[in-house]
mmCIF file of C-alpha atoms and ligand atoms in Angstrom:
data_model
loop_
_atom_site.group_PDB
_atom_site.id
_atom_site.type_symbol
_atom_site.label_atom_id
_atom_site.label_comp_id
_atom_site.label_asym_id
_atom_site.label_seq_id
_atom_site.Cartn_x
_atom_site.Cartn_y
_atom_site.Cartn_z
ATOM 1 C CA MET L 7 -66.749 80.109 -39.380
ATOM 2 C CA PHE L 8 -66.605 79.360 -35.831
ATOM 3 C CA LYS L 9 -63.769 82.046 -34.936
ATOM 4 C CA ARG L 10 -66.543 84.562 -33.606
ATOM 5 C CA PHE L 11 -67.540 81.596 -30.938
ATOM 6 C CA THR L 12 -64.074 80.799 -29.974
ATOM 7 C CA PRO L 13 -63.101 81.859 -26.326
ATOM 8 C CA THR L 14 -59.374 82.722 -25.396
ATOM 9 C CA TYR L 15 -59.417 80.139 -22.737
ATOM 10 C CA VAL L 16 -62.026 77.450 -21.198
ATOM 11 C CA ALA L 17 -62.395 76.461 -17.604
ATOM 12 C CA SER L 18 -64.602 73.794 -16.079
ATOM 13 C CA ASN L 19 -66.075 76.609 -13.849
ATOM 14 C CA VAL L 20 -65.094 80.008 -12.713
ATOM 15 C CA TYR L 21 -63.808 78.906 -9.066
ATOM 16 C CA GLU L 22 -61.156 76.496 -10.336
ATOM 17 C CA ILE L 23 -59.191 79.372 -12.081
ATOM 18 C CA GLU L 24 -56.140 80.464 -9.919
ATOM 19 C CA ILE L 25 -55.919 84.225 -9.415
ATOM 20 C CA ASP L 26 -52.317 84.159 -10.340
ATOM 21 C CA LYS L 27 -53.505 83.599 -14.012
ATOM 22 C CA PHE L 28 -55.583 86.761 -14.112
ATOM 23 C CA LEU L 29 -52.655 88.463 -12.775
ATOM 24 C CA LYS L 30 -50.325 87.039 -15.514
ATOM 25 C CA LEU L 31 -52.540 88.296 -17.962
ATOM 26 C CA ASN L 32 -52.678 91.648 -16.468
ATOM 27 C CA ILE L 33 -56.386 91.674 -15.809
ATOM 28 C CA LYS L 34 -57.673 94.502 -13.617
ATOM 29 C CA CYS L 35 -61.400 94.177 -14.362
ATOM 30 C CA ILE L 36 -63.619 90.869 -14.871
ATOM 31 C CA LEU L 37 -67.007 91.476 -16.372
ATOM 32 C CA CYS L 38 -68.648 88.394 -15.357
ATOM 33 C CA ASP L 39 -71.832 86.637 -16.468
ATOM 34 C CA LEU L 40 -73.978 85.771 -13.516
ATOM 35 C CA ASP L 41 -76.662 82.841 -14.320
ATOM 36 C CA ASN L 42 -74.817 79.471 -14.336
ATOM 37 C CA THR L 43 -71.340 81.073 -14.000
ATOM 38 C CA LEU L 44 -71.238 82.520 -10.619
ATOM 39 C CA ASP L 45 -74.362 80.817 -9.282
ATOM 40 C CA ALA L 46 -77.285 78.884 -10.595
ATOM 41 C CA TYR L 47 -80.096 81.092 -11.823
ATOM 42 C CA TYR L 48 -82.228 80.124 -8.666
ATOM 43 C CA GLN L 49 -79.705 81.168 -6.234
ATOM 44 C CA LYS L 50 -80.859 84.461 -5.251
ATOM 45 C CA THR L 51 -78.255 85.469 -3.321
ATOM 46 C CA PRO L 52 -74.322 84.969 -3.568
ATOM 47 C CA SER L 53 -72.840 81.738 -2.460
ATOM 48 C CA LYS L 54 -69.958 81.443 -0.183
ATOM 49 C CA GLU L 55 -67.745 80.397 -3.221
ATOM 50 C CA ALA L 56 -68.928 83.628 -5.057
ATOM 51 C CA ILE L 57 -68.127 85.933 -1.825
ATOM 52 C CA GLU L 58 -64.684 84.299 -1.407
ATOM 53 C CA PHE L 59 -63.892 84.575 -5.085
ATOM 54 C CA ASN L 60 -64.688 88.092 -5.153
ATOM 55 C CA ASN L 61 -62.609 88.748 -2.024
ATOM 56 C CA LYS L 62 -59.658 87.139 -3.439
ATOM 57 C CA LEU L 63 -59.624 89.317 -6.716
ATOM 58 C CA LYS L 64 -60.182 92.460 -4.640
ATOM 59 C CA GLU L 65 -57.207 91.260 -2.510
ATOM 60 C CA ASN L 66 -55.454 91.429 -5.837
ATOM 61 C CA GLY L 67 -56.423 94.729 -7.155
ATOM 62 C CA ILE L 68 -58.913 93.165 -9.696
ATOM 63 C CA GLU L 69 -62.634 94.639 -9.821
ATOM 64 C CA LEU L 70 -65.596 92.016 -10.435
ATOM 65 C CA ILE L 71 -68.402 93.750 -12.414
ATOM 66 C CA LEU L 72 -71.564 91.614 -13.310
ATOM 67 C CA THR L 73 -72.890 92.004 -16.772
ATOM 68 C CA SER L 74 -76.080 89.946 -17.034
ATOM 69 C CA ASN L 75 -78.976 89.336 -19.840
ATOM 70 C CA ASN L 76 -81.315 89.061 -16.402
ATOM 71 C CA THR L 77 -83.700 91.610 -14.977
ATOM 72 C CA LYS L 78 -82.554 94.532 -12.599
ATOM 73 C CA SER L 79 -84.446 92.762 -9.795
ATOM 74 C CA ARG L 80 -82.427 89.661 -10.232
ATOM 75 C CA VAL L 81 -78.950 91.290 -10.960
ATOM 76 C CA GLN L 82 -79.109 94.145 -8.579
ATOM 77 C CA LYS L 83 -79.965 92.328 -5.420
ATOM 78 C CA TYR L 84 -77.405 89.885 -6.005
ATOM 79 C CA ALA L 85 -74.542 92.178 -7.043
ATOM 80 C CA GLU L 86 -75.334 94.500 -3.937
ATOM 81 C CA MET L 87 -75.177 91.731 -1.616
ATOM 82 C CA LEU L 88 -71.803 90.803 -3.186
ATOM 83 C CA GLY L 89 -70.773 94.361 -3.316
ATOM 84 C CA VAL L 90 -69.974 94.670 -6.964
ATOM 85 C CA LYS L 91 -70.925 97.121 -9.730
ATOM 86 C CA TYR L 92 -73.326 95.652 -12.238
ATOM 87 C CA SER L 93 -75.180 95.668 -15.509
ATOM 88 C CA TYR L 94 -78.794 94.078 -16.145
ATOM 89 C CA THR L 95 -80.610 93.418 -19.181
ATOM 90 C CA CYS L 96 -77.345 93.649 -21.161
ATOM 91 C CA LYS L 97 -78.576 91.936 -24.479
ATOM 92 C CA LYS L 98 -75.442 90.092 -24.901
ATOM 93 C CA PRO L 99 -74.161 89.345 -27.534
ATOM 94 C CA LEU L 100 -75.340 93.111 -28.469
ATOM 95 C CA ILE L 101 -72.516 95.247 -27.134
ATOM 96 C CA GLY L 102 -74.248 98.836 -26.656
ATOM 97 C CA LYS L 103 -75.097 98.859 -22.996
ATOM 98 C CA VAL L 104 -71.645 97.394 -21.887
ATOM 99 C CA LYS L 105 -69.802 99.750 -24.121
ATOM 100 C CA LYS L 106 -71.414 102.658 -22.167
ATOM 101 C CA LEU L 107 -70.224 100.797 -18.896
ATOM 102 C CA ILE L 108 -66.702 100.561 -20.220
ATOM 103 C CA LYS L 109 -66.582 104.197 -21.425
ATOM 104 C CA SER L 110 -67.554 105.269 -17.851
ATOM 105 C CA LEU L 111 -64.593 103.200 -16.316
ATOM 106 C CA ASN L 112 -60.987 104.148 -16.355
ATOM 107 C CA TYR L 113 -59.775 101.055 -17.663
ATOM 108 C CA SER L 114 -57.936 99.939 -20.848
ATOM 109 C CA LYS L 115 -59.342 97.391 -23.211
ATOM 110 C CA SER L 116 -56.369 94.860 -22.446
ATOM 111 C CA ASP L 117 -57.294 95.277 -18.630
ATOM 112 C CA TYR L 118 -60.362 93.194 -19.066
ATOM 113 C CA LEU L 119 -61.469 89.946 -19.390
ATOM 114 C CA ILE L 120 -64.998 88.449 -19.974
ATOM 115 C CA ILE L 121 -66.234 85.221 -18.404
ATOM 116 C CA GLY L 122 -69.406 83.306 -19.060
ATOM 117 C CA ASP L 123 -71.183 80.095 -19.894
ATOM 118 C CA GLN L 124 -72.475 80.510 -23.203
ATOM 119 C CA VAL L 125 -70.882 80.706 -26.781
ATOM 120 C CA PHE L 126 -73.755 82.605 -28.397
ATOM 121 C CA THR L 127 -74.052 85.241 -25.690
ATOM 122 C CA ASP L 128 -70.926 85.656 -23.644
ATOM 123 C CA ILE L 129 -68.253 84.677 -25.949
ATOM 124 C CA LEU L 130 -69.485 86.355 -29.167
ATOM 125 C CA PHE L 131 -70.132 89.461 -27.066
ATOM 126 C CA ALA L 132 -66.467 89.225 -25.983
ATOM 127 C CA ASN L 133 -65.093 88.924 -29.486
ATOM 128 C CA ARG L 134 -67.206 91.697 -30.590
ATOM 129 C CA LEU L 135 -65.687 93.993 -27.931
ATOM 130 C CA LYS L 136 -62.280 92.630 -28.761
ATOM 131 C CA ILE L 137 -61.768 91.474 -25.104
ATOM 132 C CA LYS L 138 -60.111 88.257 -23.811
ATOM 133 C CA SER L 139 -62.599 85.635 -22.555
ATOM 134 C CA ILE L 140 -62.990 82.327 -20.631
ATOM 135 C CA LEU L 141 -65.764 80.246 -21.270
ATOM 136 C CA CYS L 142 -67.224 77.931 -18.544
ATOM 137 C CA ASP L 143 -68.799 74.623 -18.426
ATOM 138 C CA ASN L 144 -72.401 74.950 -16.745
ATOM 139 C CA LEU L 145 -72.548 75.350 -12.962
ATOM 140 C CA VAL L 146 -75.560 73.594 -12.716
ATOM 141 C CA SER L 147 -77.244 71.488 -15.374
ATOM 142 C CA LYS L 148 -80.841 73.785 -14.721
ATOM 143 C CA ASP L 149 -81.270 76.614 -17.051
ATOM 144 C CA GLN L 150 -84.188 78.904 -17.807
ATOM 145 C CA PHE L 151 -86.363 78.226 -20.677
ATOM 146 C CA PHE L 152 -84.637 80.577 -23.402
ATOM 147 C CA THR L 153 -81.288 79.734 -22.292
ATOM 148 C CA LYS L 154 -82.180 75.879 -23.019
ATOM 149 C CA ILE L 155 -82.799 76.916 -26.731
ATOM 150 C CA ASN L 156 -79.332 78.651 -26.894
ATOM 151 C CA LYS L 157 -77.503 75.776 -25.049
ATOM 152 C CA PHE L 158 -78.808 73.344 -27.707
ATOM 153 C CA PHE L 159 -76.697 75.098 -30.447
ATOM 154 C CA ASP L 160 -73.991 75.853 -27.849
ATOM 155 C CA LYS L 161 -73.092 72.096 -27.251
ATOM 156 C CA TYR L 162 -73.166 71.915 -30.997
ATOM 157 C CA VAL L 163 -70.269 74.752 -31.491
ATOM 158 C CA ARG L 164 -68.304 73.291 -28.288
ATOM 159 C CA ARG L 165 -68.109 70.055 -29.869
ATOM 160 C CA TYR L 166 -66.638 71.684 -33.148
ATOM 161 C CA LEU L 167 -64.429 73.872 -31.525
ATOM 162 C CA LYS L 168 -63.226 70.704 -29.254
ATOM 163 C CA LYS L 169 -62.912 68.540 -32.154
ATOM 164 C CA HIS L 170 -60.692 71.269 -34.028
ATOM 165 C CA ASN L 171 -58.345 71.853 -31.022
ATOM 166 C CA LYS L 172 -59.564 75.339 -30.837
ATOM 167 C CA LEU L 173 -60.063 75.382 -26.919
ATOM 168 C CA THR L 174 -57.419 76.202 -24.896
ATOM 169 C CA ASN L 175 -57.380 75.531 -21.210
ATOM 170 C CA TRP L 176 -56.950 78.005 -18.488
ATOM 171 C CA ARG L 177 -54.082 76.231 -17.146
ATOM 172 C CA GLU L 178 -52.071 77.174 -20.321
ATOM 173 C CA ILE L 179 -51.987 80.745 -19.462
HETATM 174 MG MG1 LIG F 205 -75.057 82.630 -18.065
#
């Protein structure tokens, strides 16, 4: 029943994951959520950590692309400062918009990894696309209003998956 919401791996946050693990999975492109995954929603410009993370990925031949449900003004400004491609108002878990983006890129499905902080948007989205995923804990405890509602159910699903040993830590890659 919860298979659709099961991530391939889990992490405390995106920054703890060793780049070697991405290489081991042969990842060439990471479709990454923005709010509460890379930075808090109120953080308008990329943090030092986000910049270093992107630089490290680039050095290792991995492209970072932001796929966010947030607005153009939020995502564009942040992504341009970080120097990465982006897709805004993605409407995750719907896959239509990002599927178009994927079609325009020269990667195969197995080259992708999706990282996000929500099972009902990011992980369901990844499983619908049949792309590997990493579910992170919240970067900060503050969320926007609609995210708060989602997070209520999110916690329930996480608890279920944990109890049934369905969560695999990224360290096991
Ligand atoms: Mg998020």
